[in-house]
């Protein structure tokens, strides 16, 4: 079987920063350290950190007083931040800087008197955290159909912001629908969607043009991984979202197949190797890398950590 690997794929700079934050906190402060919500949406990453001494909680009330506490890459609302401060927790904020940028945009629009519309998935942790960062009511829309149900008058000052991990095409469509209905609306360019998400979406589109099957390695809880699978499926070829090599089904493939592989932004490269090992047990592999954009983004670790030299 021929295997073509997408470029780029896997970990983005925000995920690297978040995972490094937990690992260096364990090294600096010792176990346990407490992480509010899964640090990123990948069970292999979470289990690896749990084995090293991280404790994952959904509520700060589960964290002992004065304990080292890490906020996940998805971000949290002001109420969570204030609760941590009141309880005297030592907080390391691993919120992705690109998510923080969205928080800042939303607060700035609200401070200028705009009604803010957030394009995103209502139950996603990033959206919940963003809602909690903006000190005024925010309306969440996910689809063009939902835009059609908005009841703002034409003279309402409106501004939109977006979840960072959405499909660029879908977000474009919602923004266009908002602009058609409310020509006065303002907001950031859709290029403000996470650079890593955009790069991986571009790569999977290119990958889908030259393979028979696409395997997207990632968690079903990972919005960007699900989007990669959806984009590949839209091209009309079989596309599967799998967590690791154990999820590969031989009936998806044959020894003449050309298989495309990519990975979500929270998927470690070890899981790509695991899938390749699983495929090699079905048939000998010929592996190629699809040329693509190289990423050189690096984010500084949160305040409170002594960085390695």
C-alpha positions as a Markdown table, in Angstrom:
| # | Residue | x | y | z |
|---|---|---|---|---|
| 1 | Unk | 0.0 | 0.0 | 0.0 |
| 2 | Unk | 1.1 | 3.5 | -0.7 |
| 3 | Unk | 0.7 | 6.0 | 2.2 |
| 4 | Unk | 0.9 | 9.8 | 1.7 |
| 5 | Unk | 1.4 | 11.9 | 4.9 |
| 6 | Unk | -0.1 | 15.4 | 5.0 |
| 7 | Unk | 2.1 | 18.3 | 5.8 |
| 8 | Unk | 1.6 | 20.0 | 8.2 |
| 9 | Unk | -0.2 | 17.6 | 10.6 |
| 10 | Unk | -0.4 | 17.0 | 14.3 |
| 11 | Unk | 0.6 | 19.2 | 17.2 |
| 12 | Unk | 0.3 | 23.0 | 16.8 |
| 13 | Unk | 2.3 | 25.6 | 18.8 |
| 14 | Unk | -0.6 | 26.1 | 21.2 |
| 15 | Unk | -0.8 | 22.4 | 22.0 |
| 16 | Unk | 2.9 | 22.1 | 22.4 |
| 17 | Unk | 2.8 | 25.0 | 24.8 |
| 18 | Unk | 0.0 | 23.5 | 26.8 |
| 19 | Unk | 1.6 | 20.0 | 27.1 |
| 20 | Unk | 5.0 | 21.6 | 28.0 |
| 21 | Unk | 3.2 | 23.6 | 30.7 |
| 22 | Unk | 2.0 | 20.5 | 32.4 |
| 23 | Unk | 5.2 | 18.6 | 32.0 |
| 24 | Unk | 7.4 | 21.5 | 33.3 |
| 25 | Unk | 5.0 | 22.2 | 36.2 |
| 26 | Unk | 5.4 | 18.5 | 37.2 |
| 27 | Unk | 9.1 | 18.9 | 37.0 |
| 28 | Unk | 9.3 | 22.2 | 38.9 |
| 29 | Unk | 6.6 | 21.7 | 41.5 |
| 30 | Unk | 6.3 | 17.9 | 41.7 |
| 31 | Unk | 3.1 | 15.8 | 41.4 |
| 32 | Unk | 0.3 | 16.2 | 41.6 |
| 33 | Unk | -0.6 | 19.3 | 39.6 |
| 34 | Unk | -4.2 | 19.9 | 38.7 |
| 35 | Unk | -5.5 | 20.7 | 35.3 |
| 36 | Unk | -9.0 | 22.2 | 34.7 |
| 37 | Unk | -10.5 | 20.2 | 31.9 |
| 38 | Unk | -8.5 | 18.0 | 29.5 |
| 39 | Unk | -5.4 | 20.0 | 28.7 |
| 40 | Unk | -6.1 | 19.2 | 25.0 |
| 41 | Unk | -8.7 | 17.0 | 23.4 |
| 42 | Unk | -6.6 | 13.8 | 22.9 |
| 43 | Unk | -7.0 | 10.9 | 25.3 |
| 44 | Unk | -3.5 | 9.6 | 24.6 |
| 45 | Unk | -2.0 | 12.9 | 25.7 |
| 46 | Unk | -4.2 | 13.1 | 28.7 |
| 47 | Unk | -3.4 | 9.6 | 29.9 |
| 48 | Unk | 0.3 | 10.1 | 29.4 |
| 49 | Unk | 0.2 | 13.2 | 31.6 |
| 50 | Unk | -2.0 | 11.5 | 34.1 |
| 51 | Unk | 0.6 | 8.8 | 34.5 |
| 52 | Unk | 3.2 | 11.4 | 35.2 |
| 53 | Unk | 1.1 | 12.9 | 38.0 |
| 54 | Unk | -1.4 | 15.3 | 36.4 |
| 55 | Unk | -4.9 | 15.3 | 37.9 |
| 56 | Unk | -7.7 | 16.4 | 35.5 |
| 57 | Unk | -10.8 | 18.1 | 37.0 |
| 58 | Unk | -13.9 | 19.8 | 35.7 |
| 59 | Unk | -14.5 | 22.0 | 38.8 |
| 60 | Unk | -12.0 | 24.0 | 40.8 |
| 61 | Unk | -13.7 | 22.8 | 44.0 |
| 62 | Unk | -12.0 | 19.4 | 43.3 |
| 63 | Unk | -8.6 | 21.2 | 43.7 |
| 64 | Unk | -7.0 | 21.3 | 47.1 |
| 65 | Unk | -6.1 | 24.8 | 48.6 |
| 66 | Unk | -2.8 | 26.3 | 47.4 |
| 67 | Unk | -2.4 | 23.6 | 44.7 |
| 68 | Unk | -0.7 | 24.2 | 41.4 |
| 69 | Unk | -3.6 | 24.6 | 38.9 |
| 70 | Unk | -3.4 | 24.7 | 35.1 |
| 71 | Unk | -6.0 | 26.1 | 32.8 |
| 72 | Unk | -6.3 | 24.1 | 29.6 |
| 73 | Unk | -5.5 | 25.4 | 26.1 |
| 74 | Unk | -9.2 | 26.1 | 25.5 |
| 75 | Unk | -9.4 | 28.9 | 28.0 |
| 76 | Unk | -11.7 | 29.7 | 30.9 |
| 77 | Unk | -14.1 | 32.4 | 31.8 |
| 78 | Unk | -13.5 | 35.3 | 34.3 |
| 79 | Unk | -15.6 | 33.5 | 37.0 |
| 80 | Unk | -13.1 | 30.6 | 36.9 |
| 81 | Unk | -10.2 | 32.9 | 37.1 |
| 82 | Unk | -11.7 | 34.8 | 40.0 |
| 83 | Unk | -12.5 | 31.6 | 41.9 |
| 84 | Unk | -9.0 | 30.4 | 41.5 |
| 85 | Unk | -7.6 | 33.7 | 42.8 |
| 86 | Unk | -10.0 | 33.7 | 45.8 |
| 87 | Unk | -9.0 | 30.2 | 46.7 |
| 88 | Unk | -5.3 | 31.1 | 46.6 |
| 89 | Unk | -4.5 | 28.5 | 43.8 |
| 90 | Unk | -1.2 | 28.8 | 42.0 |
| 91 | Unk | -2.4 | 29.2 | 38.5 |
| 92 | Unk | -0.5 | 28.5 | 35.3 |
| 93 | Unk | -2.6 | 29.7 | 32.3 |
| 94 | Unk | -2.0 | 27.4 | 29.3 |
| 95 | Unk | -4.8 | 29.1 | 27.2 |
| 96 | Unk | -3.6 | 29.2 | 23.6 |
| 97 | Unk | -2.5 | 32.7 | 22.8 |
| 98 | Unk | -4.7 | 32.7 | 19.7 |
| 99 | Unk | -7.8 | 32.0 | 21.9 |
| 100 | Unk | -6.7 | 34.8 | 24.2 |
| 101 | Unk | -6.6 | 37.0 | 21.1 |
| 102 | Unk | -10.3 | 36.2 | 20.5 |
| 103 | Unk | -11.1 | 37.0 | 24.2 |
| 104 | Unk | -9.4 | 40.4 | 23.8 |
| 105 | Unk | -11.3 | 41.1 | 20.5 |
| 106 | Unk | -14.6 | 40.3 | 22.2 |
| 107 | Unk | -14.0 | 42.5 | 25.2 |
| 108 | Unk | -12.9 | 45.4 | 23.0 |
| 109 | Unk | -16.0 | 45.2 | 20.8 |
| 110 | Unk | -18.2 | 45.0 | 23.9 |
| 111 | Unk | -16.4 | 48.0 | 25.5 |
| 112 | Unk | -17.2 | 50.0 | 22.4 |
| 113 | Unk | -20.9 | 49.3 | 22.7 |
| 114 | Unk | -21.2 | 46.5 | 20.1 |
| 115 | Unk | -23.5 | 43.5 | 20.5 |
| 116 | Unk | -21.1 | 40.6 | 20.1 |
| 117 | Unk | -22.0 | 37.5 | 18.0 |
| 118 | Unk | -19.7 | 34.5 | 18.5 |
| 119 | Unk | -19.5 | 32.0 | 15.6 |
| 120 | Unk | -18.9 | 28.6 | 17.2 |
| 121 | Unk | -20.1 | 25.4 | 18.7 |
| 122 | Unk | -22.2 | 26.3 | 21.8 |
| 123 | Unk | -21.0 | 23.4 | 24.0 |
| 124 | Unk | -17.3 | 23.6 | 23.1 |
| 125 | Unk | -15.0 | 24.5 | 26.0 |
| 126 | Unk | -13.4 | 27.3 | 24.0 |
| 127 | Unk | -16.8 | 28.9 | 23.3 |
| 128 | Unk | -17.8 | 28.5 | 27.0 |
| 129 | Unk | -14.6 | 30.2 | 28.1 |
| 130 | Unk | -14.9 | 33.0 | 25.6 |
| 131 | Unk | -18.5 | 33.7 | 26.7 |
| 132 | Unk | -17.2 | 34.0 | 30.3 |
| 133 | Unk | -14.5 | 36.5 | 29.2 |
| 134 | Unk | -16.9 | 39.1 | 27.7 |
| 135 | Unk | -18.8 | 41.2 | 30.3 |
| 136 | Unk | -22.0 | 41.6 | 28.3 |
| 137 | Unk | -24.5 | 39.2 | 26.6 |
| 138 | Unk | -23.1 | 37.3 | 23.6 |
| 139 | Unk | -25.2 | 35.5 | 21.0 |
| 140 | Unk | -23.7 | 32.2 | 19.6 |
| 141 | Unk | -24.4 | 31.1 | 16.1 |
| 142 | Unk | -23.0 | 28.1 | 14.3 |
| 143 | Unk | -24.9 | 28.0 | 10.9 |
| 144 | Unk | -26.3 | 30.2 | 8.2 |
| 145 | Unk | -29.7 | 29.0 | 9.2 |
| 146 | Unk | -29.2 | 30.4 | 12.7 |
| 147 | Unk | -28.1 | 33.7 | 11.3 |
| 148 | Unk | -31.6 | 33.9 | 9.6 |
| 149 | Unk | -33.3 | 33.7 | 13.0 |
| 150 | Unk | -31.5 | 36.7 | 14.6 |
| 151 | Unk | -33.8 | 39.5 | 15.6 |
| 152 | Unk | -31.5 | 42.5 | 15.8 |
| 153 | Unk | -32.6 | 45.6 | 14.1 |
| 154 | Unk | -30.6 | 47.1 | 11.3 |
| 155 | Unk | -29.4 | 49.9 | 13.4 |
| 156 | Unk | -28.0 | 47.6 | 16.1 |
| 157 | Unk | -24.2 | 48.0 | 16.3 |
| 158 | Unk | -23.0 | 44.4 | 15.7 |
| 159 | Unk | -19.5 | 42.7 | 15.8 |
| 160 | Unk | -18.6 | 39.1 | 15.4 |
| 161 | Unk | -15.7 | 36.9 | 16.7 |
| 162 | Unk | -15.0 | 33.3 | 15.9 |
| 163 | Unk | -14.0 | 30.0 | 17.6 |
| 164 | Unk | -10.4 | 29.3 | 16.5 |
| 165 | Unk | -10.9 | 25.7 | 15.5 |
| 166 | Unk | -13.7 | 25.9 | 13.0 |
| 167 | Unk | -13.8 | 25.0 | 9.3 |
| 168 | Unk | -12.6 | 28.0 | 7.4 |
| 169 | Unk | -15.1 | 27.5 | 4.6 |
| 170 | Unk | -18.0 | 27.1 | 7.1 |
| 171 | Unk | -17.0 | 30.2 | 9.0 |
| 172 | Unk | -16.7 | 32.1 | 5.8 |
| 173 | Unk | -20.3 | 31.1 | 4.9 |
| 174 | Unk | -21.6 | 32.2 | 8.3 |
| 175 | Unk | -19.7 | 35.5 | 8.1 |
| 176 | Unk | -21.1 | 36.1 | 4.6 |
| 177 | Unk | -24.6 | 35.4 | 5.8 |
| 178 | Unk | -24.1 | 37.9 | 8.7 |
| 179 | Unk | -22.8 | 40.6 | 6.3 |
| 180 | Unk | -25.7 | 40.1 | 3.9 |
| 181 | Unk | -28.3 | 40.4 | 6.7 |
| 182 | Unk | -26.4 | 43.1 | 8.7 |
| 183 | Unk | -24.2 | 45.1 | 6.3 |
| 184 | Unk | -23.0 | 47.3 | 9.1 |
| 185 | Unk | -21.5 | 44.4 | 11.1 |
| 186 | Unk | -17.7 | 44.4 | 11.8 |
| 187 | Unk | -15.3 | 41.7 | 12.8 |
| 188 | Unk | -11.9 | 40.2 | 12.2 |
| 189 | Unk | -10.8 | 38.7 | 9.0 |
| 190 | Unk | -11.5 | 34.9 | 8.8 |
| 191 | Unk | -7.7 | 34.6 | 8.5 |
| 192 | Unk | -7.8 | 35.1 | 12.3 |
| 193 | Unk | -9.0 | 31.5 | 12.6 |
| 194 | Unk | -6.0 | 29.6 | 14.0 |
| 195 | Unk | -3.1 | 29.4 | 11.5 |
| 196 | Unk | -2.6 | 25.8 | 12.3 |
| 197 | Unk | -6.2 | 24.9 | 11.7 |
| 198 | Unk | -6.1 | 26.7 | 8.3 |
| 199 | Unk | -2.9 | 25.0 | 7.3 |
| 200 | Unk | -4.2 | 21.5 | 8.2 |
| 201 | Unk | -7.4 | 22.1 | 6.4 |
| 202 | Unk | -5.5 | 23.2 | 3.3 |
| 203 | Unk | -3.3 | 20.2 | 3.5 |
| 204 | Unk | -6.1 | 17.7 | 3.8 |
| 205 | Unk | -7.8 | 19.2 | 0.8 |
| 206 | Unk | -4.7 | 18.7 | -1.3 |
| 207 | Unk | -4.2 | 15.2 | 0.2 |
| 208 | Unk | -7.7 | 14.2 | -0.8 |
| 209 | Unk | -7.0 | 14.9 | -4.5 |
| 210 | Unk | -4.3 | 12.2 | -4.7 |
| 211 | Unk | -5.5 | 9.3 | -2.4 |
| 212 | Unk | -8.3 | 6.7 | -2.3 |
| 213 | Unk | -8.9 | 6.8 | 1.5 |
| 214 | Unk | -8.2 | 9.4 | 4.1 |
| 215 | Unk | -7.5 | 8.5 | 7.7 |
| 216 | Unk | -7.6 | 11.5 | 10.2 |
| 217 | Unk | -6.0 | 10.7 | 13.5 |
| 218 | Unk | -7.6 | 12.5 | 16.3 |
| 219 | Unk | -10.3 | 12.5 | 19.0 |
| 220 | Unk | -14.0 | 12.8 | 18.3 |
| 221 | Unk | -14.0 | 15.5 | 20.9 |
| 222 | Unk | -11.4 | 17.5 | 18.9 |
| 223 | Unk | -13.3 | 20.0 | 16.8 |
| 224 | Unk | -10.4 | 20.5 | 14.4 |
| 225 | Unk | -10.0 | 16.8 | 13.9 |
| 226 | Unk | -13.7 | 16.3 | 13.1 |
| 227 | Unk | -13.5 | 19.2 | 10.6 |
| 228 | Unk | -10.5 | 17.5 | 8.9 |
| 229 | Unk | -12.5 | 14.3 | 8.4 |
| 230 | Unk | -15.5 | 16.3 | 7.2 |
| 231 | Unk | -13.4 | 18.2 | 4.6 |
| 232 | Unk | -11.9 | 15.0 | 3.3 |
| 233 | Unk | -15.4 | 13.4 | 3.1 |
| 234 | Unk | -16.7 | 16.4 | 1.1 |
| 235 | Unk | -14.4 | 15.4 | -1.7 |
| 236 | Unk | -16.3 | 12.1 | -2.1 |
| 237 | Unk | -13.7 | 9.7 | -0.9 |
| 238 | Unk | -14.0 | 7.4 | 2.1 |
| 239 | Unk | -12.7 | 9.3 | 5.2 |
| 240 | Unk | -12.4 | 8.0 | 8.7 |
| 241 | Unk | -11.6 | 9.6 | 12.1 |
| 242 | Unk | -9.5 | 7.2 | 14.2 |
| 243 | Unk | -7.8 | 7.6 | 17.6 |
| 244 | Unk | -4.9 | 5.3 | 16.9 |
| 245 | Unk | -3.8 | 2.2 | 15.1 |
| 246 | Unk | -6.3 | -0.1 | 16.9 |
| 247 | Unk | -9.1 | 1.6 | 15.1 |
| 248 | Unk | -7.9 | 0.7 | 11.6 |
| 249 | Unk | -10.2 | -1.7 | 9.8 |
| 250 | Unk | -8.6 | -3.8 | 7.0 |
| 251 | Unk | -11.9 | -3.8 | 5.1 |
| 252 | Unk | -11.4 | 0.0 | 4.4 |
| 253 | Unk | -8.3 | -0.8 | 2.4 |
| 254 | Unk | -6.8 | -3.1 | -0.1 |
| 255 | Unk | -3.2 | -3.7 | -1.2 |
| 256 | Unk | -3.7 | -1.3 | -4.1 |
| 257 | Unk | -5.0 | 1.5 | -2.0 |
| 258 | Unk | -3.3 | 4.9 | -1.8 |
| 259 | Unk | -4.0 | 6.0 | 1.8 |
| 260 | Unk | -3.8 | 9.6 | 2.9 |
| 261 | Unk | -3.0 | 10.3 | 6.6 |
| 262 | Unk | -3.3 | 13.5 | 8.6 |
| 263 | Unk | -3.7 | 14.3 | 12.2 |
| 264 | Unk | -5.5 | 17.0 | 14.2 |
| 265 | Unk | -3.7 | 19.8 | 16.0 |
| 266 | Unk | -3.9 | 17.9 | 19.4 |
| 267 | Unk | -2.6 | 14.6 | 18.1 |
| 268 | Unk | 0.9 | 13.5 | 18.9 |
| 269 | Unk | 3.2 | 12.2 | 16.1 |
| 270 | Unk | 3.4 | 8.9 | 18.1 |
| 271 | Unk | -0.2 | 8.2 | 17.1 |
| 272 | Unk | 0.7 | 8.6 | 13.4 |
| 273 | Unk | 3.5 | 6.0 | 13.9 |
| 274 | Unk | 1.0 | 3.8 | 15.6 |
| 275 | Unk | -1.3 | 3.9 | 12.7 |
| 276 | Unk | 1.5 | 3.3 | 10.2 |
| 277 | Unk | 2.5 | 0.2 | 12.3 |
| 278 | Unk | -1.1 | -1.0 | 12.1 |
| 279 | Unk | -1.2 | -0.5 | 8.3 |
| 280 | Unk | 2.1 | -2.3 | 7.9 |
| 281 | Unk | 0.6 | -5.4 | 9.4 |
| 282 | Unk | -2.0 | -5.4 | 6.6 |
| 283 | Unk | 0.5 | -4.9 | 3.7 |
| 284 | Unk | 4.0 | -3.6 | 3.0 |
| 285 | Unk | 4.0 | 0.2 | 2.9 |
| 286 | Unk | 5.5 | 2.8 | 0.6 |
| 287 | Unk | 5.4 | 6.1 | 2.5 |
| 288 | Unk | 5.6 | 9.5 | 1.0 |
| 289 | Unk | 5.3 | 13.0 | 2.4 |
| 290 | Unk | 3.0 | 15.5 | 0.7 |
| 291 | Unk | 4.9 | 18.8 | 0.3 |
| 292 | Unk | 3.2 | 21.5 | 2.4 |
| 293 | Unk | 3.7 | 24.6 | 4.5 |
| 294 | Unk | 6.3 | 24.4 | 7.3 |
| 295 | Unk | 5.3 | 25.9 | 10.6 |
| 296 | Unk | 7.9 | 27.7 | 12.8 |
| 297 | Unk | 5.5 | 29.3 | 15.4 |
| 298 | Unk | 6.6 | 29.1 | 19.0 |
| 299 | Unk | 4.7 | 30.4 | 22.0 |
| 300 | Unk | 6.4 | 31.4 | 25.3 |
| 301 | Unk | 5.4 | 29.3 | 28.4 |
| 302 | Unk | 3.1 | 30.9 | 31.0 |
| 303 | Unk | 4.4 | 33.1 | 33.7 |
| 304 | Unk | 5.3 | 31.2 | 36.8 |
| 305 | Unk | 7.4 | 28.5 | 35.2 |
| 306 | Unk | 11.2 | 28.4 | 35.2 |
| 307 | Unk | 11.9 | 27.5 | 31.5 |
| 308 | Unk | 14.6 | 25.0 | 30.7 |
| 309 | Unk | 17.9 | 26.4 | 29.3 |
